[in-house]
Coordinates of C-alpha atoms in Angstrom, one line a residue:
M23 CA -164.0 212.9 -47.1
R24 CA -161.3 213.3 -44.3
I25 CA -162.1 215.0 -41.3
P26 CA -160.9 216.7 -39.2
I27 CA -162.7 216.3 -35.6
E28 CA -161.1 219.5 -33.9
W29 CA -163.1 220.6 -37.4
L30 CA -165.9 219.3 -36.9
N31 CA -166.8 220.0 -33.1
E32 CA -166.7 224.1 -34.4
Y33 CA -170.0 223.8 -36.6
V34 CA -171.9 220.5 -33.3
K35 CA -171.2 219.2 -30.3
I36 CA -170.0 216.2 -31.2
P37 CA -169.6 213.1 -28.4
K38 CA -166.9 212.1 -26.7
N39 CA -166.4 208.8 -28.0
I40 CA -165.4 209.1 -31.2
S41 CA -166.9 205.6 -32.3
V42 CA -170.1 206.7 -30.9
L43 CA -169.5 209.3 -33.6
T44 CA -168.9 207.1 -35.9
D45 CA -171.5 204.1 -35.5
G46 CA -173.8 206.8 -35.5
L47 CA -172.2 208.2 -39.2
T48 CA -172.0 204.8 -40.6
M49 CA -175.6 203.6 -39.8
A50 CA -177.2 207.2 -41.5
G51 CA -175.0 205.5 -44.4
H52 CA -171.6 207.0 -43.9
M53 CA -169.3 204.0 -43.6
L54 CA -166.1 204.8 -41.8
D55 CA -162.9 203.9 -44.0
K56 CA -160.5 204.2 -41.3
I57 CA -159.4 206.6 -37.6
D58 CA -155.8 208.5 -38.3
N59 CA -154.4 209.9 -35.5
T60 CA -152.7 212.3 -36.9
K61 CA -149.7 215.4 -35.4
Y62 CA -152.8 217.9 -36.0
G63 CA -155.5 216.1 -34.4
T64 CA -157.8 213.2 -35.1
V65 CA -159.1 213.4 -38.4
I66 CA -162.1 209.8 -39.8
D67 CA -161.7 208.8 -42.8
L68 CA -166.0 208.5 -43.8
E69 CA -166.6 206.3 -47.6
L70 CA -169.3 208.1 -49.7
R71 CA -171.6 205.9 -50.5
G72 CA -174.1 208.1 -51.9
N73 CA -174.2 210.5 -54.5
R74 CA -174.8 213.9 -52.0
A75 CA -172.6 216.3 -53.0
D76 CA -173.5 218.1 -49.7
C77 CA -171.1 215.9 -47.1
Y78 CA -168.2 216.5 -49.7
S79 CA -167.6 219.2 -46.9
I80 CA -167.2 219.7 -43.1
L81 CA -170.0 221.9 -42.8
G82 CA -172.6 219.3 -44.4
I83 CA -171.0 216.4 -41.7
A84 CA -171.3 218.5 -39.7
R85 CA -175.0 218.9 -40.6
E86 CA -175.2 214.9 -40.6
V87 CA -173.5 214.9 -36.8
S88 CA -176.5 217.2 -35.5
A89 CA -179.5 215.7 -37.2
I90 CA -177.9 212.0 -36.2
F91 CA -177.7 212.6 -32.3
K92 CA -180.6 215.7 -32.4
T93 CA -177.3 218.8 -31.5
P94 CA -177.6 222.1 -32.6
L95 CA -175.6 223.5 -35.5
T96 CA -173.5 226.7 -35.2
H97 CA -173.3 227.8 -39.6
P98 CA -169.9 229.7 -39.4
K99 CA -169.6 233.3 -40.2
T100 CA -170.0 234.9 -44.3
D101 CA -169.8 238.1 -45.4
T102 CA -173.4 240.1 -45.3
L103 CA -172.5 244.2 -46.3
H104 CA -172.1 242.9 -50.1
K105 CA -174.5 243.8 -52.5
T106 CA -174.8 241.3 -54.9
I107 CA -175.1 243.4 -59.5
K108 CA -175.2 242.3 -62.7
K109 CA -171.6 244.5 -64.0
I110 CA -168.5 244.3 -62.2
S111 CA -166.1 247.9 -62.6
G112 CA -162.9 247.1 -64.3
L113 CA -164.1 244.1 -65.5
F114 CA -166.3 242.3 -68.3
L115 CA -167.3 238.5 -67.9
K116 CA -169.5 236.5 -70.8
A117 CA -170.8 233.4 -70.0
D118 CA -170.6 232.1 -74.0
S119 CA -172.3 228.4 -72.1
N120 CA -175.3 226.3 -71.3
Y121 CA -173.1 224.3 -69.4
V122 CA -172.9 227.8 -67.0
K123 CA -175.7 227.6 -64.4
R124 CA -174.0 230.3 -62.3
V125 CA -170.9 231.5 -61.5
M126 CA -170.7 235.4 -58.7
M127 CA -167.1 237.0 -59.0
V128 CA -165.0 239.8 -56.9
K129 CA -162.4 241.3 -57.2
I130 CA -160.2 242.1 -54.0
N131 CA -157.4 245.0 -54.2
N132 CA -153.8 245.1 -51.7
V133 CA -154.0 240.9 -51.1
K134 CA -151.4 241.0 -48.7
I135 CA -149.3 237.0 -50.0
T136 CA -147.1 236.2 -47.0
K137 CA -147.7 232.2 -45.3
S138 CA -150.5 231.3 -43.8
P139 CA -150.8 231.0 -39.9
D140 CA -151.0 227.1 -37.7
W141 CA -155.3 227.0 -37.8
L142 CA -155.4 227.6 -41.2
K143 CA -152.0 225.6 -42.1
N144 CA -153.5 223.2 -39.3
R145 CA -156.7 222.1 -40.8
L146 CA -155.5 222.2 -44.8
S147 CA -152.6 219.5 -43.1
A148 CA -155.0 217.2 -41.6
Y149 CA -157.1 216.6 -44.5
G150 CA -154.5 215.8 -46.3
I151 CA -154.5 220.0 -48.7
E152 CA -150.2 220.5 -48.6
P153 CA -150.6 224.6 -47.2
L154 CA -148.9 227.5 -50.5
N155 CA -150.1 230.3 -49.5
N156 CA -152.5 232.5 -47.2
I157 CA -154.5 233.4 -50.4
V158 CA -154.7 230.1 -52.3
D159 CA -155.3 228.7 -48.5
L160 CA -158.1 229.9 -48.6
T161 CA -159.9 229.5 -51.5
N162 CA -158.8 225.2 -50.6
Y163 CA -160.2 225.5 -47.0
V164 CA -163.9 228.0 -48.0
M165 CA -164.4 224.1 -50.6
L166 CA -163.5 222.2 -47.9
E167 CA -165.6 223.9 -44.9
T168 CA -169.2 224.7 -47.4
G169 CA -168.0 222.0 -49.6
E170 CA -168.2 225.4 -52.7
P171 CA -164.6 225.1 -54.8
M172 CA -163.2 228.4 -56.4
H173 CA -160.1 230.0 -57.9
A174 CA -158.6 232.9 -57.5
F175 CA -156.3 235.2 -60.5
D176 CA -153.8 237.1 -60.9
A177 CA -156.4 240.2 -61.5
D178 CA -153.1 242.5 -63.1
R179 CA -151.7 239.4 -65.6
I180 CA -155.8 238.7 -66.6
G181 CA -155.4 242.4 -67.2
G182 CA -159.2 242.7 -69.6
D183 CA -162.7 240.8 -70.3
V184 CA -162.9 237.5 -69.1
F185 CA -165.1 234.8 -70.1
I186 CA -166.4 231.1 -69.4
R187 CA -166.7 229.2 -73.7
I188 CA -165.9 225.9 -74.2
A189 CA -162.3 225.6 -76.0
K190 CA -161.7 225.1 -79.8
K191 CA -160.1 221.6 -80.4
G192 CA -156.0 221.7 -79.7
E193 CA -155.8 224.6 -77.4
K194 CA -153.2 224.3 -74.9
I195 CA -152.9 225.2 -71.2
I196 CA -150.5 225.0 -68.5
T197 CA -151.3 224.4 -65.0
F198 CA -149.0 225.3 -61.4
Q199 CA -148.1 221.3 -61.8
N200 CA -146.2 222.3 -65.7
K201 CA -147.8 219.8 -67.1
T202 CA -149.5 220.6 -70.2
I203 CA -153.1 219.7 -71.0
V204 CA -154.4 220.0 -74.9
L205 CA -158.3 220.8 -74.9
T206 CA -161.1 219.8 -77.1
D207 CA -164.1 221.0 -78.2
D208 CA -166.1 219.5 -75.0
D209 CA -163.8 221.7 -72.8
L210 CA -165.4 224.5 -70.5
V211 CA -162.0 226.8 -69.5
W212 CA -162.3 230.4 -68.4
S213 CA -160.0 233.0 -69.9
N214 CA -158.9 236.3 -71.7
N215 CA -158.7 237.6 -75.3
K216 CA -155.5 235.5 -75.9
N217 CA -155.4 232.9 -73.1
I218 CA -156.1 230.0 -71.0
L219 CA -157.0 230.8 -67.5
S220 CA -158.4 228.1 -66.2
V221 CA -159.8 225.0 -66.8
A222 CA -163.6 225.5 -65.2
G223 CA -163.7 223.1 -61.6
A224 CA -160.7 221.3 -62.0
I225 CA -157.4 223.4 -62.2
G226 CA -155.9 227.0 -63.2
S227 CA -152.8 227.9 -65.1
K228 CA -149.7 228.3 -64.1
E229 CA -149.6 231.6 -66.0
F230 CA -152.1 233.1 -63.6
S231 CA -152.1 231.7 -60.1
I232 CA -151.3 233.9 -57.4
T233 CA -147.7 234.6 -57.0
D234 CA -145.4 236.7 -54.2
N235 CA -146.4 239.3 -56.1
T236 CA -150.0 239.6 -56.6
Q237 CA -151.7 242.8 -55.6
N238 CA -155.3 242.4 -56.8
I239 CA -156.9 238.8 -57.3
I240 CA -160.2 237.9 -58.9
L241 CA -162.3 236.1 -56.8
E242 CA -164.3 233.0 -58.8
A243 CA -166.9 230.7 -57.3
A244 CA -169.7 228.8 -60.6
S245 CA -171.6 226.1 -60.3
Y246 CA -171.5 224.1 -63.6
E247 CA -173.3 220.9 -65.4
Q248 CA -171.7 217.9 -63.9
A249 CA -171.7 215.6 -66.0
N250 CA -169.8 218.2 -68.6
I251 CA -167.5 218.3 -65.7
R252 CA -166.8 214.8 -65.1
R253 CA -166.4 214.7 -69.0
T254 CA -163.3 216.6 -69.0
I255 CA -161.8 216.0 -65.9
Y256 CA -162.0 211.3 -66.7
R257 CA -160.9 213.5 -70.4
H258 CA -157.5 214.8 -69.0
N259 CA -156.3 213.1 -66.0
L260 CA -157.4 216.2 -63.4
L261 CA -159.1 214.2 -60.4
T262 CA -158.7 217.7 -58.5
D263 CA -160.3 218.7 -54.8
A264 CA -162.6 221.1 -57.3
G265 CA -162.8 218.7 -59.5
I266 CA -164.8 215.4 -57.1
R267 CA -166.9 218.3 -55.9
H268 CA -168.1 220.3 -59.5
E269 CA -168.9 216.5 -60.9
K270 CA -171.2 216.0 -57.9
K271 CA -174.2 218.1 -59.2
L272 CA -173.4 221.1 -56.7
D273 CA -176.2 222.7 -55.2
P274 CA -176.3 227.1 -57.4
T275 CA -177.3 228.4 -53.6
L276 CA -173.4 227.1 -52.5
V277 CA -171.4 229.4 -54.5
E278 CA -172.9 232.7 -52.8
E279 CA -171.7 231.1 -49.3
G280 CA -169.1 230.1 -49.7
I281 CA -167.5 233.0 -51.4
R282 CA -169.6 234.8 -49.4
R283 CA -167.4 232.6 -46.5
Y284 CA -163.9 233.7 -48.0
L285 CA -164.7 237.7 -48.5
Y286 CA -165.9 237.3 -44.4
L287 CA -162.4 235.4 -43.7
I288 CA -160.3 237.5 -46.2
K289 CA -161.5 240.8 -44.4
N290 CA -161.4 239.2 -40.4
E291 CA -157.7 239.2 -41.2
G292 CA -157.2 241.8 -43.2
W293 CA -155.5 240.2 -46.3
G294 CA -157.3 242.3 -49.0
E295 CA -159.5 245.0 -49.2
M296 CA -163.0 244.7 -51.9
G297 CA -163.2 246.6 -54.9
G298 CA -166.4 246.6 -55.7
E299 CA -169.3 244.6 -55.4
L300 CA -169.7 240.8 -55.3
F301 CA -170.8 240.0 -59.6
D302 CA -173.5 237.6 -60.4
F303 CA -174.3 236.0 -63.2
Y304 CA -177.5 233.2 -62.0
P305 CA -179.7 233.3 -65.3
S306 CA -182.0 229.8 -64.5
P307 CA -182.0 230.2 -60.4
I308 CA -184.0 226.9 -59.2
T309 CA -186.8 226.3 -57.5
S310 CA -188.2 224.9 -54.6
K311 CA -189.2 220.9 -55.1
R312 CA -192.2 220.5 -53.3
I313 CA -192.6 216.8 -52.6
T314 CA -196.6 215.5 -51.2
L315 CA -195.4 211.9 -48.9
Y316 CA -197.5 210.3 -47.5
Y317 CA -197.9 208.2 -43.4
D318 CA -199.4 205.0 -45.3
Y319 CA -196.5 204.7 -48.3
I320 CA -194.1 205.1 -45.4
N321 CA -195.1 202.4 -43.4
R322 CA -195.6 199.5 -47.0
L323 CA -192.4 201.3 -48.1
S324 CA -190.9 200.8 -44.7
G325 CA -192.0 197.5 -44.1
F326 CA -193.3 198.0 -40.7
E327 CA -195.1 200.9 -38.8
I328 CA -193.1 204.8 -38.4
D329 CA -195.3 207.4 -35.7
K330 CA -196.0 210.5 -38.0
K331 CA -194.9 212.8 -34.9
I332 CA -190.8 210.5 -35.5
S333 CA -191.1 211.0 -39.6
V334 CA -191.7 214.9 -38.8
D335 CA -189.4 215.2 -36.7
V336 CA -186.7 213.1 -38.5
L337 CA -187.7 215.3 -41.8
R338 CA -187.1 218.6 -39.5
R339 CA -184.1 217.4 -38.5
L340 CA -182.6 217.5 -41.5
N341 CA -183.8 220.8 -42.5
M342 CA -187.1 219.7 -45.0
K343 CA -189.5 222.0 -44.6
I344 CA -192.8 220.1 -43.8
V345 CA -195.1 223.1 -45.5
G346 CA -198.4 221.3 -45.3
N347 CA -199.7 218.3 -42.4
T348 CA -202.9 216.8 -42.8
K349 CA -203.7 213.4 -40.5
D350 CA -203.2 211.4 -43.7
S351 CA -200.1 213.6 -45.9
I352 CA -197.4 216.0 -45.1
Q353 CA -195.9 218.3 -47.7
V354 CA -191.5 218.8 -47.9
I355 CA -189.6 221.0 -49.2
P356 CA -186.3 219.5 -49.1
P357 CA -183.0 222.2 -48.6
S358 CA -181.6 223.5 -51.9
Y359 CA -178.2 221.9 -50.7
R360 CA -179.8 218.3 -51.0
T361 CA -179.9 218.0 -54.2
D362 CA -179.6 213.9 -54.4
I363 CA -183.8 213.7 -53.6
E364 CA -186.2 213.8 -56.2
S365 CA -189.0 211.6 -55.2
K366 CA -191.0 210.2 -52.4
E367 CA -188.5 207.3 -52.2
D368 CA -185.8 209.3 -51.7
L369 CA -188.1 210.9 -48.2
V370 CA -188.6 207.6 -46.8
E371 CA -184.7 206.8 -47.8
E372 CA -183.9 210.0 -44.8
I373 CA -186.0 209.0 -42.7
L374 CA -185.2 205.5 -42.5
R375 CA -182.0 206.0 -42.3
I376 CA -181.9 208.3 -39.3
V377 CA -184.7 206.4 -37.4
G378 CA -181.9 203.1 -37.8
Y379 CA -181.9 200.4 -40.6
D380 CA -181.8 197.9 -38.0
K381 CA -185.3 198.5 -36.9
I382 CA -187.1 196.4 -39.8
P383 CA -188.1 194.4 -38.7
N384 CA -187.3 190.4 -40.4
N385 CA -190.0 188.9 -40.8
V386 CA -190.8 185.3 -42.9
L387 CA -191.6 186.1 -46.8
S388 CA -195.2 185.1 -46.8
L389 CA -195.5 185.0 -50.1
E390 CA -194.5 182.1 -52.4
I391 CA -191.2 181.5 -53.2
P392 CA -190.5 182.5 -57.0
P393 CA -188.2 179.8 -58.8
D394 CA -184.9 179.9 -60.0
K395 CA -185.1 179.8 -63.6
M396 CA -181.4 180.9 -65.4
P397 CA -182.1 183.2 -68.5
E398 CA -180.7 180.8 -71.3
Y399 CA -177.9 182.6 -72.0
I400 CA -176.2 183.1 -68.8
E401 CA -176.5 179.2 -69.2
Q402 CA -174.8 179.3 -72.6
E403 CA -172.1 181.9 -70.6
R404 CA -171.5 179.7 -68.7
S405 CA -171.4 176.5 -70.3
V406 CA -168.5 178.1 -73.6
K407 CA -166.5 178.8 -70.7
N408 CA -166.4 175.1 -68.8
I409 CA -165.9 173.4 -72.7
L410 CA -163.5 176.1 -73.8
I411 CA -161.3 175.4 -70.3
S412 CA -161.9 171.4 -70.7
L413 CA -160.5 172.2 -74.7
G414 CA -157.6 173.3 -73.2
F415 CA -157.9 177.4 -72.8
E416 CA -157.8 180.1 -70.2
E417 CA -160.4 182.9 -69.3
V418 CA -158.8 186.1 -69.4
I419 CA -161.1 188.8 -68.2
S420 CA -160.7 192.0 -69.9
I421 CA -162.3 195.2 -70.1
P422 CA -165.3 195.7 -72.9
F423 CA -163.8 199.4 -73.1
T424 CA -160.4 200.7 -75.1
A425 CA -158.5 203.1 -76.0
P426 CA -159.1 204.6 -79.7
K427 CA -154.6 202.8 -80.4
Y428 CA -156.0 200.1 -79.7
Q429 CA -159.1 200.1 -82.6
P430 CA -157.6 197.8 -84.9
L431 CA -159.1 198.6 -88.4
N432 CA -162.6 198.7 -86.8
S433 CA -164.9 198.0 -90.2
S434 CA -162.4 195.1 -90.9
L435 CA -163.3 192.4 -88.0
S436 CA -167.1 194.2 -87.1
Q437 CA -170.3 195.3 -88.5
R438 CA -170.3 198.5 -87.5
T439 CA -168.6 201.3 -88.8
N440 CA -168.1 204.0 -86.1
P441 CA -167.1 202.2 -82.2
V442 CA -169.7 204.0 -79.3
I443 CA -168.2 206.3 -77.6
V444 CA -168.5 206.5 -73.4
A445 CA -170.0 209.7 -72.3
N446 CA -168.8 208.4 -68.8
R447 CA -165.3 206.8 -69.2
P448 CA -163.7 205.1 -66.5
S449 CA -160.5 206.8 -66.8
P450 CA -158.8 209.1 -69.7
E451 CA -157.1 206.6 -71.4
I452 CA -159.8 204.3 -73.0
E453 CA -162.9 206.3 -74.5
E454 CA -164.6 203.7 -76.7
M455 CA -166.3 200.0 -76.6
R456 CA -164.2 197.4 -78.0
M457 CA -165.7 196.6 -81.4
N458 CA -163.9 192.8 -81.3
M459 CA -162.4 190.8 -79.0
L460 CA -158.6 192.0 -80.1
P461 CA -157.9 195.4 -79.0
S462 CA -158.4 194.2 -75.7
E463 CA -156.1 191.3 -76.1
K464 CA -153.3 194.1 -77.6
Y465 CA -154.2 195.6 -74.8
T466 CA -153.7 193.6 -72.6
E467 CA -150.2 192.0 -74.0
Y468 CA -149.1 195.7 -74.5
R469 CA -149.8 196.3 -70.0
A470 CA -148.0 192.6 -70.3
A471 CA -150.9 190.9 -68.3
G472 CA -150.5 187.6 -69.4
I473 CA -152.1 187.2 -71.8
L474 CA -152.3 183.1 -73.1
Y475 CA -151.5 182.7 -77.2
W476 CA -151.7 179.4 -78.8
E477 CA -148.4 179.6 -81.4
K478 CA -146.2 179.4 -77.7
D479 CA -147.1 176.2 -78.6
G480 CA -146.9 175.6 -81.7
M481 CA -150.4 175.4 -82.9
S482 CA -150.8 175.1 -87.0
Y483 CA -153.9 176.5 -87.9
R484 CA -155.3 172.7 -88.5
K485 CA -155.3 171.9 -84.8
F486 CA -157.0 175.8 -84.0
K487 CA -159.7 174.6 -86.3
G488 CA -159.5 170.7 -84.5
K489 CA -160.6 173.0 -81.3
L490 CA -163.0 175.2 -82.9
E491 CA -165.0 171.9 -84.5
A492 CA -164.6 170.3 -80.9
F493 CA -166.3 173.6 -79.3
F494 CA -169.3 173.2 -81.4
T495 CA -170.0 169.1 -81.5
I496 CA -169.9 169.6 -77.4
L497 CA -172.4 172.3 -78.0
N498 CA -174.5 170.0 -80.1
I499 CA -174.3 172.2 -83.1
A500 CA -174.0 170.7 -86.5
D501 CA -173.9 171.6 -90.0
V502 CA -171.5 174.7 -89.2
K503 CA -169.5 175.6 -91.8
Y504 CA -165.5 177.4 -92.8
E505 CA -165.8 179.8 -95.6
E506 CA -162.1 182.1 -96.2
S507 CA -162.4 185.4 -96.2
E508 CA -160.4 188.7 -96.9
C509 CA -159.1 190.8 -94.1
Q510 CA -156.0 193.5 -93.7
I511 CA -155.7 193.4 -90.3
L512 CA -155.5 189.2 -90.6
T513 CA -154.0 186.5 -92.3
E514 CA -155.3 183.3 -93.3
S515 CA -158.4 184.6 -92.0
F516 CA -161.9 183.2 -92.2
K517 CA -165.5 182.8 -91.6
I518 CA -168.0 181.0 -89.3
L519 CA -171.2 179.7 -90.9
L520 CA -174.6 178.3 -89.4
E521 CA -177.5 178.3 -91.5
N522 CA -175.6 180.3 -94.0
N523 CA -175.2 183.9 -90.7
I524 CA -171.7 184.3 -89.8
V525 CA -171.4 183.6 -86.1
G526 CA -168.0 184.2 -86.0
I527 CA -164.3 185.5 -87.4
G528 CA -161.0 184.0 -87.2
G529 CA -157.6 183.5 -88.5
N530 CA -154.3 184.6 -88.3
Y531 CA -153.2 187.6 -86.0
K532 CA -149.4 188.2 -85.4
G533 CA -148.2 184.4 -84.9
A534 CA -151.9 183.8 -82.5
Y535 CA -154.7 181.8 -84.0
F536 CA -157.2 183.9 -83.3
A537 CA -161.3 183.6 -83.6
E538 CA -164.3 185.4 -82.2
I539 CA -168.3 183.4 -81.5
Y540 CA -171.4 185.7 -81.3
L541 CA -173.1 184.1 -78.9
D542 CA -175.8 185.4 -79.0
N543 CA -176.2 184.0 -82.7
L544 CA -176.1 180.7 -81.5
L545 CA -178.9 180.8 -79.0
G546 CA -181.5 177.6 -79.0
K547 CA -178.7 176.4 -82.5
S548 CA -178.6 173.8 -79.9
R549 CA -179.6 170.0 -80.6
I550 CA -181.2 166.9 -79.0
T551 CA -179.2 164.6 -77.9
K552 CA -179.9 161.7 -80.5
V553 CA -179.2 158.1 -78.9
N554 CA -178.2 155.7 -82.0
L555 CA -178.0 152.3 -82.1
W556 CA -174.2 150.3 -81.9
P557 CA -174.0 149.9 -85.4
K558 CA -173.9 145.9 -86.1
H559 CA -171.9 145.5 -88.8
P560 CA -168.1 146.4 -89.3
P561 CA -167.5 149.9 -91.3
Q562 CA -165.1 149.7 -94.8
I563 CA -162.6 151.7 -93.6
E564 CA -160.2 153.3 -97.0
D565 CA -158.2 156.5 -97.3
M566 CA -158.4 158.3 -99.9
T567 CA -155.4 161.2 -101.3
I568 CA -156.6 163.9 -103.2
K569 CA -155.2 167.6 -104.9
I570 CA -156.0 170.0 -103.9
P571 CA -155.8 173.3 -105.1
R572 CA -155.7 177.0 -103.0
G573 CA -159.4 178.4 -103.4
V574 CA -160.5 175.3 -102.4
M575 CA -161.8 174.3 -98.6
A576 CA -161.1 171.3 -97.4
G577 CA -164.3 171.3 -95.5
E578 CA -166.5 171.8 -98.2
V579 CA -164.9 169.1 -99.9
M580 CA -165.4 166.6 -96.7
Q581 CA -169.1 167.7 -97.5
K582 CA -168.8 166.9 -101.0
I583 CA -167.5 163.1 -99.7
K584 CA -170.0 162.9 -97.3
S585 CA -173.1 163.6 -99.0
S586 CA -172.7 161.5 -102.0
S587 CA -173.2 159.0 -101.3
T588 CA -175.7 157.2 -98.4
L589 CA -173.4 154.7 -97.6
V590 CA -170.5 157.2 -96.4
S591 CA -170.7 157.5 -92.9
E592 CA -167.7 160.1 -91.9
V593 CA -164.4 161.5 -93.1
E594 CA -161.4 162.3 -91.8
L595 CA -158.9 164.4 -92.9
K596 CA -155.8 162.1 -91.8
D597 CA -153.0 164.4 -93.2
T598 CA -151.8 166.7 -95.7
Y599 CA -148.7 167.5 -97.8
N600 CA -148.6 170.3 -100.6
I601 CA -151.3 170.2 -102.2
S602 CA -152.4 166.8 -101.8
Y603 CA -154.5 165.2 -98.9
T604 CA -155.6 162.3 -96.8
F605 CA -159.2 161.7 -96.4
R606 CA -160.1 158.1 -93.9
I607 CA -163.7 157.9 -94.8
S608 CA -166.2 155.2 -93.3
Y609 CA -169.0 153.1 -94.7
Q610 CA -171.3 151.8 -93.5
H611 CA -174.6 149.8 -93.7
P612 CA -176.6 149.2 -90.4
E613 CA -178.0 146.2 -92.1
K614 CA -175.5 144.0 -93.5
T615 CA -171.8 144.4 -94.3
L616 CA -170.7 145.1 -97.7
T617 CA -169.3 144.5 -99.9
N618 CA -166.4 145.4 -102.1
K619 CA -168.0 146.2 -105.3
E620 CA -170.7 147.6 -103.1
V621 CA -168.1 149.3 -101.7
E622 CA -166.9 150.6 -105.1
K623 CA -170.0 152.5 -106.7
A624 CA -169.7 154.6 -103.9
R625 CA -166.2 155.5 -104.4
N626 CA -167.5 155.9 -107.8
S627 CA -169.9 158.5 -106.3
I628 CA -168.0 160.0 -104.9
S629 CA -165.6 160.5 -107.6
I630 CA -168.3 162.3 -110.3
K631 CA -169.2 164.8 -107.3
L632 CA -166.1 165.5 -106.8
K633 CA -165.2 165.9 -110.2
N634 CA -168.3 167.5 -111.7
D635 CA -168.5 170.6 -108.7
L636 CA -165.1 170.8 -107.6
N637 CA -163.5 169.6 -110.8
L638 CA -161.2 167.1 -109.2
T639 CA -160.2 164.0 -109.5
L640 CA -158.3 161.5 -106.9
D641 CA -154.8 160.1 -106.9
A642 CA -154.4 156.8 -108.6

């Protein structure tokens, strides 16, 4: 939030030394980002980290300065002459949505469209908003001053009734920036009988904007359900100054403050005449929150004793009403603009940030330090990363969200049939939780972020599967099986089984070998490492070639060979040619050296096992 010092000084006396001001604001939770010395004067840029909707205004920061430095606050002048009514002459407004908390609207006739005076242009320019004309500039000025966004329409172009409603899917609006927005059935809009006037809380239509030919305007200020506005502005990439404020849970009473301030200024400058009374739609007025705060709770939560008088003084400086004060507790009503205060803990935080967090004493921990026990899943994740790196893989960190167009045939690789939709998406493009790893890698590849694919090294399926086997071996997980599976988007696709449960999937995706392993299914499956004595007697080793037709898994053949005789100690796939597979088999007995007859008997057992179970024969 950029704060021109000259503007701030109009409402509150500030320290002569800017660093004293910025240090005080930083200690109170409003961290200084930078100080700009512009041709319009000094501007401080604050990083507003808390959910403080009231601080997105010059007046809101002035209140903070007043509380921190104990200086009086001067409120800007507002219109006090006009009463509010429920119907505006010549115009009907219907708010057909639960997302509308409050709307105020007024018609202003015979407006004079001109360039803004220097005092208005300079303050907007210092903030970073380019001046347009006096009517539009004044809406931006009041928004920056009070924190209440507002919008002005050309009244003569509306030509009838006004509605606030949910858009129909596919409706379009062209903004004053010539950007076409295709709306969804979750977007709140202003409209007349035919066209969209504006996207509520975000941006207006070019067709109904103020031009040099405008003679009469409709001015509106509103308060909406902030989650809906947030979804809309991120869905359509409409991160405007108005949208930023609307998503912060604005105070509905601010609507009247903002619109009356505008009326005062436009009358004072002689730019228009009131065309009637103020229309006010306020179906469910907010009620004051009353919070009981015990003094001993303040001390207990703070970690040190704060004098009762200091606590009460701080709360009053923050414009909170003390409606009950006993020796043990106080009853506090926060001002309506402090929509972030919900509990007694919030009040203690307010006291602490004004008293100063640096006042909290440094005490040695008196309790026994709990053991630093790492959760099993975190240990597993670290181990898995290290194993994969040791096997030659490189880690790519990607976000868990994806765009629908990069969610390839979701049901093919995921047990879910539909993706999870993200309500508060981080950007308009990505609105779904990814259902597998492929969307993220495809998205990364599309954005040319350097994803490494193994086919660059010519890795075959056999080599890739060897990497997977090594991975499970290092994890001490035995009896992992690989079975062929059908998948629309993968070739050579397979599923990984452990104890007849699927623990992973894989295959070839456009030339890149891919595997996704479900780590949760592997928790607790690692075997305890057992150390065997080095065998006293050497093994008998021979190669055996078997023709394996398509449809029979080589891994299954290896399992059959190993289970055919207790003398088979190891089976290894050495070579393949067409459908011929050569296995290296080790025969070994722990107590003696095997004779040729014993090896021949074991070999015959293998032959019989393969013939009976898989209908396979050994090559001559």
